mmCIF file of C-alpha atoms in Angstrom:
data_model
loop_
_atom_site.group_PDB
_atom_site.id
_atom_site.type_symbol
_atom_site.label_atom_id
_atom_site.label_comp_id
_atom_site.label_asym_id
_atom_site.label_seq_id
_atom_site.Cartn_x
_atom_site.Cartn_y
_atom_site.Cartn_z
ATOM 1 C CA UNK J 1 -127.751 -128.853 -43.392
ATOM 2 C CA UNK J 2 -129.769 -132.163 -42.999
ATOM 3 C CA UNK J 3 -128.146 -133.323 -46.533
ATOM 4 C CA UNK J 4 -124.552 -133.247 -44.921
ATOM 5 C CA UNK J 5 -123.160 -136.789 -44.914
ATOM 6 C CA UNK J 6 -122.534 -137.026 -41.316
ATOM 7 C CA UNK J 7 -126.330 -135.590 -40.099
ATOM 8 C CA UNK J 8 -128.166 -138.248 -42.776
ATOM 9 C CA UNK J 9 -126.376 -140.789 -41.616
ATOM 10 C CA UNK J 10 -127.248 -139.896 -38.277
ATOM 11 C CA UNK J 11 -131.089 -139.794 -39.006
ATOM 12 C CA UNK J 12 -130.902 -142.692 -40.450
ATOM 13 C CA UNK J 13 -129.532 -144.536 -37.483
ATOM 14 C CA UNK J 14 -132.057 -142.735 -35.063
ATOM 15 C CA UNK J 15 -134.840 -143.722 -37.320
ATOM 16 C CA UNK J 16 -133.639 -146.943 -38.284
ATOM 17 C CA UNK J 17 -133.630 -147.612 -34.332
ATOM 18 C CA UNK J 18 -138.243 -147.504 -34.805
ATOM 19 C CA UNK J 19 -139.518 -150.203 -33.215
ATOM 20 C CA UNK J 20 -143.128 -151.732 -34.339
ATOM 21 C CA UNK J 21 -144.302 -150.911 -30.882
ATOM 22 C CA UNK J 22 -143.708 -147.205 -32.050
ATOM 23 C CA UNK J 23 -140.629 -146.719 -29.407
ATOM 24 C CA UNK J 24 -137.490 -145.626 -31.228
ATOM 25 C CA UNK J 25 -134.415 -146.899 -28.887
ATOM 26 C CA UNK J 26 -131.765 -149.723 -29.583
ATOM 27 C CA UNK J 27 -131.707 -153.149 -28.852
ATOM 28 C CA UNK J 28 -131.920 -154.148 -25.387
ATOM 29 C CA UNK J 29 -132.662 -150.821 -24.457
ATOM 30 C CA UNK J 30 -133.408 -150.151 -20.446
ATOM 31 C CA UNK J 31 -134.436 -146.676 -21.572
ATOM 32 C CA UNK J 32 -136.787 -146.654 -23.500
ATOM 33 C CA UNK J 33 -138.903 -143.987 -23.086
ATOM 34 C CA UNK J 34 -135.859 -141.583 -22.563
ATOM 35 C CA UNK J 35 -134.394 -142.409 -26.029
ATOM 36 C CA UNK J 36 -137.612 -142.755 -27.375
ATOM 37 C CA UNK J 37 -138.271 -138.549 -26.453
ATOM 38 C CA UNK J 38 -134.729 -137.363 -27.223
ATOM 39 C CA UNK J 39 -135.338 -138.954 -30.605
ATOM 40 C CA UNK J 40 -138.819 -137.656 -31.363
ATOM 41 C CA UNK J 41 -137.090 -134.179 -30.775
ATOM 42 C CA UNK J 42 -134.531 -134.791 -32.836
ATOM 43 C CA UNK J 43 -136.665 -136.112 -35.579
ATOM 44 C CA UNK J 44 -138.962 -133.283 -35.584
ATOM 45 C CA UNK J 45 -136.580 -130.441 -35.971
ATOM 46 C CA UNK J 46 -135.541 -132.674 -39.154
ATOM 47 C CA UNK J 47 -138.905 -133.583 -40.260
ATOM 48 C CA UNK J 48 -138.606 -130.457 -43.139
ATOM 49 C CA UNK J 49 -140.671 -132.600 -45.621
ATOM 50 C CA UNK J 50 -142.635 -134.466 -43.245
ATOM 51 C CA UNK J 51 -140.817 -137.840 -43.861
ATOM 52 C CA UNK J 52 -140.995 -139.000 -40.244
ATOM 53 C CA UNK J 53 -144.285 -137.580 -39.821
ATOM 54 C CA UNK J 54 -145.240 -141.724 -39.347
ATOM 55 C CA UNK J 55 -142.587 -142.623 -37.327
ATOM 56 C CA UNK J 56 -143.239 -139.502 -35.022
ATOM 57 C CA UNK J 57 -147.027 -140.236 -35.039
ATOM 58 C CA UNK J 58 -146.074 -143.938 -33.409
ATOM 59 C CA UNK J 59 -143.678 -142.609 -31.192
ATOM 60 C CA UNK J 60 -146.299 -140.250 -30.058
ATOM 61 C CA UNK J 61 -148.469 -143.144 -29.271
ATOM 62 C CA UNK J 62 -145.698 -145.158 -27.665
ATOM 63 C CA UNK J 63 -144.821 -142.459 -25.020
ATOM 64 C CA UNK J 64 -147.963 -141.661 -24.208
ATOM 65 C CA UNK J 65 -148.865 -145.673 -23.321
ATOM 66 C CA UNK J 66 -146.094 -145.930 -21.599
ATOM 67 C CA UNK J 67 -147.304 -142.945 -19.220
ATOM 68 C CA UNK J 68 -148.748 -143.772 -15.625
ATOM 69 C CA UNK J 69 -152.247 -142.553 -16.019
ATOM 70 C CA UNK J 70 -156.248 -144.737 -15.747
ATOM 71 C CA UNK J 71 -154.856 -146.177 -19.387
ATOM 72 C CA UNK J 72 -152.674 -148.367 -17.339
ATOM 73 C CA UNK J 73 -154.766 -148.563 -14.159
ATOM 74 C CA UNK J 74 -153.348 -145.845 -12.213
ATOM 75 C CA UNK J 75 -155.636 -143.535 -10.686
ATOM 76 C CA UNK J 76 -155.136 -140.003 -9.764
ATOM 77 C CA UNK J 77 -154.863 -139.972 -6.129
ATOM 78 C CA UNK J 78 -152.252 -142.687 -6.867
ATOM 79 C CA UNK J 79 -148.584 -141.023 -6.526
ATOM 80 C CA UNK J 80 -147.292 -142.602 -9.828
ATOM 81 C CA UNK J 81 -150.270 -140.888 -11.616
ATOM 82 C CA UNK J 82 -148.973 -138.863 -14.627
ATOM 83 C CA UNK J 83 -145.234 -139.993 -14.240
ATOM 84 C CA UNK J 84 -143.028 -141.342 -16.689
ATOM 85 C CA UNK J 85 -140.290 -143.803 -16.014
ATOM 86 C CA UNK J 86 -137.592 -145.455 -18.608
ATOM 87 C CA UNK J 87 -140.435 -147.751 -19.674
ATOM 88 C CA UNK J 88 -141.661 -151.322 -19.581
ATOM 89 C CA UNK J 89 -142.614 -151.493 -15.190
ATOM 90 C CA UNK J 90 -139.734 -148.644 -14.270
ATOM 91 C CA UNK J 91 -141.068 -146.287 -11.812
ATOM 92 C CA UNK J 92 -141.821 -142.806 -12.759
ATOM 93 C CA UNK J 93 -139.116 -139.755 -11.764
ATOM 94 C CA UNK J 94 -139.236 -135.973 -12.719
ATOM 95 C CA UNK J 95 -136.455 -135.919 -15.466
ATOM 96 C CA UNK J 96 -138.261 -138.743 -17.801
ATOM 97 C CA UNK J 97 -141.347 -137.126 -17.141
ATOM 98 C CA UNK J 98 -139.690 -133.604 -18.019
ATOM 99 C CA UNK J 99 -138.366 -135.110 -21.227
ATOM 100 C CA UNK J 100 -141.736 -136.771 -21.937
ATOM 101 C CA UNK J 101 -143.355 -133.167 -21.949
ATOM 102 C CA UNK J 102 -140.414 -132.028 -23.930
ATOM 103 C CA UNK J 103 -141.656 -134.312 -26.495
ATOM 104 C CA UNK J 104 -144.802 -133.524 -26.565
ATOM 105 C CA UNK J 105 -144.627 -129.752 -26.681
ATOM 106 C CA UNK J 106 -141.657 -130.830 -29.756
ATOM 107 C CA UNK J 107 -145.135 -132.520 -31.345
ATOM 108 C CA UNK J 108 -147.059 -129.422 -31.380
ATOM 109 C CA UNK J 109 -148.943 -130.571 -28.322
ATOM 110 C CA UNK J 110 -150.489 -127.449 -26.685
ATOM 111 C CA UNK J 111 -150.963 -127.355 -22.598
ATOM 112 C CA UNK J 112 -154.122 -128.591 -22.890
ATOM 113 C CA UNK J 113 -152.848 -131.972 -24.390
ATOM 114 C CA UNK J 114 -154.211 -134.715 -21.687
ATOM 115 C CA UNK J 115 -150.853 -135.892 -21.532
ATOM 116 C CA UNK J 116 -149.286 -133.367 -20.153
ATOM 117 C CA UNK J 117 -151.498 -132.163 -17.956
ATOM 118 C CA UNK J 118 -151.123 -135.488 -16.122
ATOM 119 C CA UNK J 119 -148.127 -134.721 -16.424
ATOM 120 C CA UNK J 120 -148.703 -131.896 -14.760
ATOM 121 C CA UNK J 121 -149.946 -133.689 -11.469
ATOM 122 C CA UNK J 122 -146.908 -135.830 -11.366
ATOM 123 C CA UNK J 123 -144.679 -132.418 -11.556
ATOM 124 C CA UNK J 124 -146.203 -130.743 -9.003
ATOM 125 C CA UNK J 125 -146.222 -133.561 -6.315
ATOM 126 C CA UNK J 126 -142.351 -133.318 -6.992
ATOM 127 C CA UNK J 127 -141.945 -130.093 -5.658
ATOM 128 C CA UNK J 128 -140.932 -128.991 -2.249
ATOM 129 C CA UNK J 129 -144.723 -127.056 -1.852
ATOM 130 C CA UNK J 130 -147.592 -127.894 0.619
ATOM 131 C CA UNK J 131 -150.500 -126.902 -1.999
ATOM 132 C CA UNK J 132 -154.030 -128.330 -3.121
ATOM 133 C CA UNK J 133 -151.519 -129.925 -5.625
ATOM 134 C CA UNK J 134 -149.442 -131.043 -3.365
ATOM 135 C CA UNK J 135 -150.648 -133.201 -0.088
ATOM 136 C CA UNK J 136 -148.259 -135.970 0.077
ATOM 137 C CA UNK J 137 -146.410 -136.495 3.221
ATOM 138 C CA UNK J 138 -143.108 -134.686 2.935
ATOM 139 C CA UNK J 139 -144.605 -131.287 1.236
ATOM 140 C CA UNK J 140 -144.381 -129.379 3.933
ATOM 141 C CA UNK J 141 -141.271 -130.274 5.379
ATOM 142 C CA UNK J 142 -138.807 -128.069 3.267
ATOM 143 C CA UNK J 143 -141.484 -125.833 1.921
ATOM 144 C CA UNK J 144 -138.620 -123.735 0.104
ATOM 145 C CA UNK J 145 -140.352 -124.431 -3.554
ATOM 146 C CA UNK J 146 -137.307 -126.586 -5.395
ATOM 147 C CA UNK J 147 -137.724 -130.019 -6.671
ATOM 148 C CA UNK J 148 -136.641 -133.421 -6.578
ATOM 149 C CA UNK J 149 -136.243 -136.713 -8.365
ATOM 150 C CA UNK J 150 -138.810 -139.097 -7.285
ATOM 151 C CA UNK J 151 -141.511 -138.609 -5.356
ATOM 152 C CA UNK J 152 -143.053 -142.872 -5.543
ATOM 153 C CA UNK J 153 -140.071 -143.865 -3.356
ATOM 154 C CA UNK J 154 -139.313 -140.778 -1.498
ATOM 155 C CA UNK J 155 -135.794 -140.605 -2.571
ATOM 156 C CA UNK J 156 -133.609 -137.157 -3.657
ATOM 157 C CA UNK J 157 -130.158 -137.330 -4.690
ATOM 158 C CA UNK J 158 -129.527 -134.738 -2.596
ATOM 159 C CA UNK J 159 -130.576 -136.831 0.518
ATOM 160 C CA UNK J 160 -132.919 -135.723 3.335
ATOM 161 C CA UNK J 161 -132.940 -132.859 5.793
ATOM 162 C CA UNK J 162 -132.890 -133.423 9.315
ATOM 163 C CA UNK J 163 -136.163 -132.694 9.695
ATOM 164 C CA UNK J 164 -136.996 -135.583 6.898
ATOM 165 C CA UNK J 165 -138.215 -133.786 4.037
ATOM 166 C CA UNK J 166 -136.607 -134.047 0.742
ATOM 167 C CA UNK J 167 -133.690 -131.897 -0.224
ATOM 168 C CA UNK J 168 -134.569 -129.890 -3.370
ATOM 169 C CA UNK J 169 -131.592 -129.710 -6.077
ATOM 170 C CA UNK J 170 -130.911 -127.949 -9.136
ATOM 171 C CA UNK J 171 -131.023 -130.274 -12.242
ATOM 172 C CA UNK J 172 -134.996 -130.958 -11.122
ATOM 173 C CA UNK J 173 -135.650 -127.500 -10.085
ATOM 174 C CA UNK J 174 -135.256 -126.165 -13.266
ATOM 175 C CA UNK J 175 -136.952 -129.326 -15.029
ATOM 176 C CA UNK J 176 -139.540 -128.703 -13.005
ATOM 177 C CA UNK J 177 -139.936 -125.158 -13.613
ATOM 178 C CA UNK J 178 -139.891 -125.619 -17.219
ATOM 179 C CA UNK J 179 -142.045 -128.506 -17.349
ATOM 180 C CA UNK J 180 -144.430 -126.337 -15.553
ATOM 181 C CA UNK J 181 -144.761 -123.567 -17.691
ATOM 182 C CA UNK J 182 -144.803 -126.035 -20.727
ATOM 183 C CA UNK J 183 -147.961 -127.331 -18.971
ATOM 184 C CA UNK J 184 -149.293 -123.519 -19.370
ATOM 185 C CA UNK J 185 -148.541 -122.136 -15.793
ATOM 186 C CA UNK J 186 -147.589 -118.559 -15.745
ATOM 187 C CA UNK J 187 -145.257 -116.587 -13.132
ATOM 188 C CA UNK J 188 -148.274 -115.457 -11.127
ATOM 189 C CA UNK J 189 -149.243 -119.122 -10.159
ATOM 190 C CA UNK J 190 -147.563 -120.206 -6.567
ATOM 191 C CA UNK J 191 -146.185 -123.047 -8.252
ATOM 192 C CA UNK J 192 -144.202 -121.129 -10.447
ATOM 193 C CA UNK J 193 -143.499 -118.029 -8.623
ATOM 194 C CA UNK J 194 -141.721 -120.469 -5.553
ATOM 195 C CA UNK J 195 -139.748 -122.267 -8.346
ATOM 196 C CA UNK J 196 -138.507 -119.055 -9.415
ATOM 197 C CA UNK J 197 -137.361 -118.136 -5.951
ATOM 198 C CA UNK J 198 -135.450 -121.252 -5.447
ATOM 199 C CA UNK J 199 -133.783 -120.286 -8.775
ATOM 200 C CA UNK J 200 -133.067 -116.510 -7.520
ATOM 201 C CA UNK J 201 -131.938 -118.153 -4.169
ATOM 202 C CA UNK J 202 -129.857 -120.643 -5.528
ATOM 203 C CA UNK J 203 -128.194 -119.154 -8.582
ATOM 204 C CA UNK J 204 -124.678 -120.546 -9.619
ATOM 205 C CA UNK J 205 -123.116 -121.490 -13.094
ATOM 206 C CA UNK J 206 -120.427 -123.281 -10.671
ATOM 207 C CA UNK J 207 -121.681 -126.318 -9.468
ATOM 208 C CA UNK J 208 -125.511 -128.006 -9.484
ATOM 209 C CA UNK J 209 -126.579 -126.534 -6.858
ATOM 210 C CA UNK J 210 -127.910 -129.343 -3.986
ATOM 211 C CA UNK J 211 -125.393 -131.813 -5.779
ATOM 212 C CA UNK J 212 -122.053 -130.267 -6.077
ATOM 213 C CA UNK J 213 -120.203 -131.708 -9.434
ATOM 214 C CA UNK J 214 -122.924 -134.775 -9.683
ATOM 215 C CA UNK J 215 -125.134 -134.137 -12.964
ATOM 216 C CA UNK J 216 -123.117 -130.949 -13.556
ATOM 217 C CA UNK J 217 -123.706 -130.709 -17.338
ATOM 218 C CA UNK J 218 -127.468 -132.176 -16.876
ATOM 219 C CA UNK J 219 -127.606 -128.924 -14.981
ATOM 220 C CA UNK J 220 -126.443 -126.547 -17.419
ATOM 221 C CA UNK J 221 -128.439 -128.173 -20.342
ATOM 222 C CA UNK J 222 -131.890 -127.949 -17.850
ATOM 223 C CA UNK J 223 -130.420 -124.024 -16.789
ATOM 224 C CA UNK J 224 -130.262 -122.840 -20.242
ATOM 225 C CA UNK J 225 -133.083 -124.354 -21.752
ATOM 226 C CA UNK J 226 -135.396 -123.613 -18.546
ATOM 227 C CA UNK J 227 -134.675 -120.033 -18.515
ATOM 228 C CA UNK J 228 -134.566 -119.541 -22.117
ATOM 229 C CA UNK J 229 -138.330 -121.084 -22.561
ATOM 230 C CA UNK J 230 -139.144 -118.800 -19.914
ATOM 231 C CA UNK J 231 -137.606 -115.398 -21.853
ATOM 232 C CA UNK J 232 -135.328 -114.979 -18.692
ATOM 233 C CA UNK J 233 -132.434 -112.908 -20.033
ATOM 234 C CA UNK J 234 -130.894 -111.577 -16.965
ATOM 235 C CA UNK J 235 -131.542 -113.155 -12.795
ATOM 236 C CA UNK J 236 -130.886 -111.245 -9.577
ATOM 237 C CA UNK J 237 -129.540 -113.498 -7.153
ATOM 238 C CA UNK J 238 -130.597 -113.856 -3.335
ATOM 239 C CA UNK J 239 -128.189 -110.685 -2.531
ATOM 240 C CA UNK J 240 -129.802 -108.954 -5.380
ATOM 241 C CA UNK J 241 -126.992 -108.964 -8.050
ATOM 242 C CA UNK J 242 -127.908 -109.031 -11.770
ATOM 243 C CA UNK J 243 -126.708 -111.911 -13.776
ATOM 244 C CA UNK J 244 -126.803 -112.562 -17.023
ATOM 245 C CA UNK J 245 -126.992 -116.156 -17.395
ATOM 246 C CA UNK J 246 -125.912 -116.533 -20.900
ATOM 247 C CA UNK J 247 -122.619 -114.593 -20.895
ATOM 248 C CA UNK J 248 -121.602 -116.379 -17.115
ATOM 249 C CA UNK J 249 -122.068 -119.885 -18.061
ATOM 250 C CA UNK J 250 -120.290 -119.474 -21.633
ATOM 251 C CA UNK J 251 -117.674 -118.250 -20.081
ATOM 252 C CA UNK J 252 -117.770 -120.353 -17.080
ATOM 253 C CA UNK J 253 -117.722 -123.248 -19.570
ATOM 254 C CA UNK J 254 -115.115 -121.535 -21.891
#
């Protein structure tokens, strides 16, 4: 309950940590928009009585300013367009801009929000898909529908194939997927449906697929929660074998 000793206190220090700029992180923060969404989340599921309902509304404001969109001169055609970084001049990457949709959609910010669907534009130039959303120079050189990290410097933790294109890996995959189908896609658009087949290709509760033991609980947090927004209960793999994601990775982490 949100009157238990320990979970006050711990609102209090995550809403004690508002700044006047309407970012909620600590001092000397270098991630500020990342703390500033995992916050807002956590302050709406307590907001019962609509006490942070000002502190939320600022935070809001603060994410959405820090966002790479015309607001801070950054056009469309422009690759940073729609990202989200940690804040302040940090360049934009898939899993703040994930988290900053996260946020919004924890705000009762439908797909429609402006936001998000610039958002949207950032998400899909990070996926491994040569598509009228997707006309940067490496999207058709993997082609196999995962994602990657960071599109602005043409980097993937999982390195490059020999061909050059970007690996795609499983922590980005699945924050891609879901950020897509916060952003209102359905299964039947080819953004989505080649997502999904990296997923089926690629199942594992073992490892992050793409990056071995790096990021491995990143991976199941973005695994669960992807799947679950998307009312997946059971996955057939790339040989076609049924999985039920739930019961493998509890007991895989059990």
């Amino acid at each position: 309950p949100l009157e238990h000793p320990s979970v006050a206190k711990a609102l209090n220090i995550v809403a004690g940590a508002a700044r006047d700029n309407g970012g909620i992180y600590p001092d000397n923060s270098r991630l500020m928009m990342y703390e500033t969404c995992v916050a807002m989340m956590c302050l709406k599921e307590a907001n019962k009585s609509g006490q942070y309902d000002k502190v939320l509304a600022k935070a809001a404001a603060f994410v959405k300013g820090e966002q790479f969109t015309d607001a801070k001169g950054v056009e469309e055609s422009d690759l940073e367009y729609g990202g989200a970084g940690y804040g302040g001049k940090s360049r934009p990457d898939l899993s703040n801009t994930a988290y900053l949709i996260d946020a919004l959609k924890a705000m009762d910010s439908d797909e429609h929000d402006e936001a998000i669907q610039a958002a949207l534009t950032f998400v899909s130039r990070c996926q491994n898909l040569e598509s009228v959303h997707n006309t940067t120079k490496d999207a058709a050189k993997v082609n196999d529908g995962g994602f990657y990290y960071n599109i602005t410097e043409s980097t993937s933790a999982a390195g490059r194939t020999d061909e050059g294109g970007l690996r795609s890996y499983g922590s980005m995959t699945y924050a891609g997927f879901k950020s897509m189908l916060h952003a209102g896609l359905k299964e039947d658009d080819p953004r989505v449906a080649a997502a999904l087949t990296w997923i089926r290709d690629h199942y594992t509760v073992t490892e992050n697929p793409g990056l071995g033991d790096a990021g491995l609980y990143y991976y199941y947090h973005l695994f669960a929660k992807s799947l679950s927004t998307a009312g997946i209960d059971t996955l057939k793999d790339e040989n076609g074998v049924e999985h039920n994601w739930r019961e493998e990775l509890v007991e895989h982490l059990a």
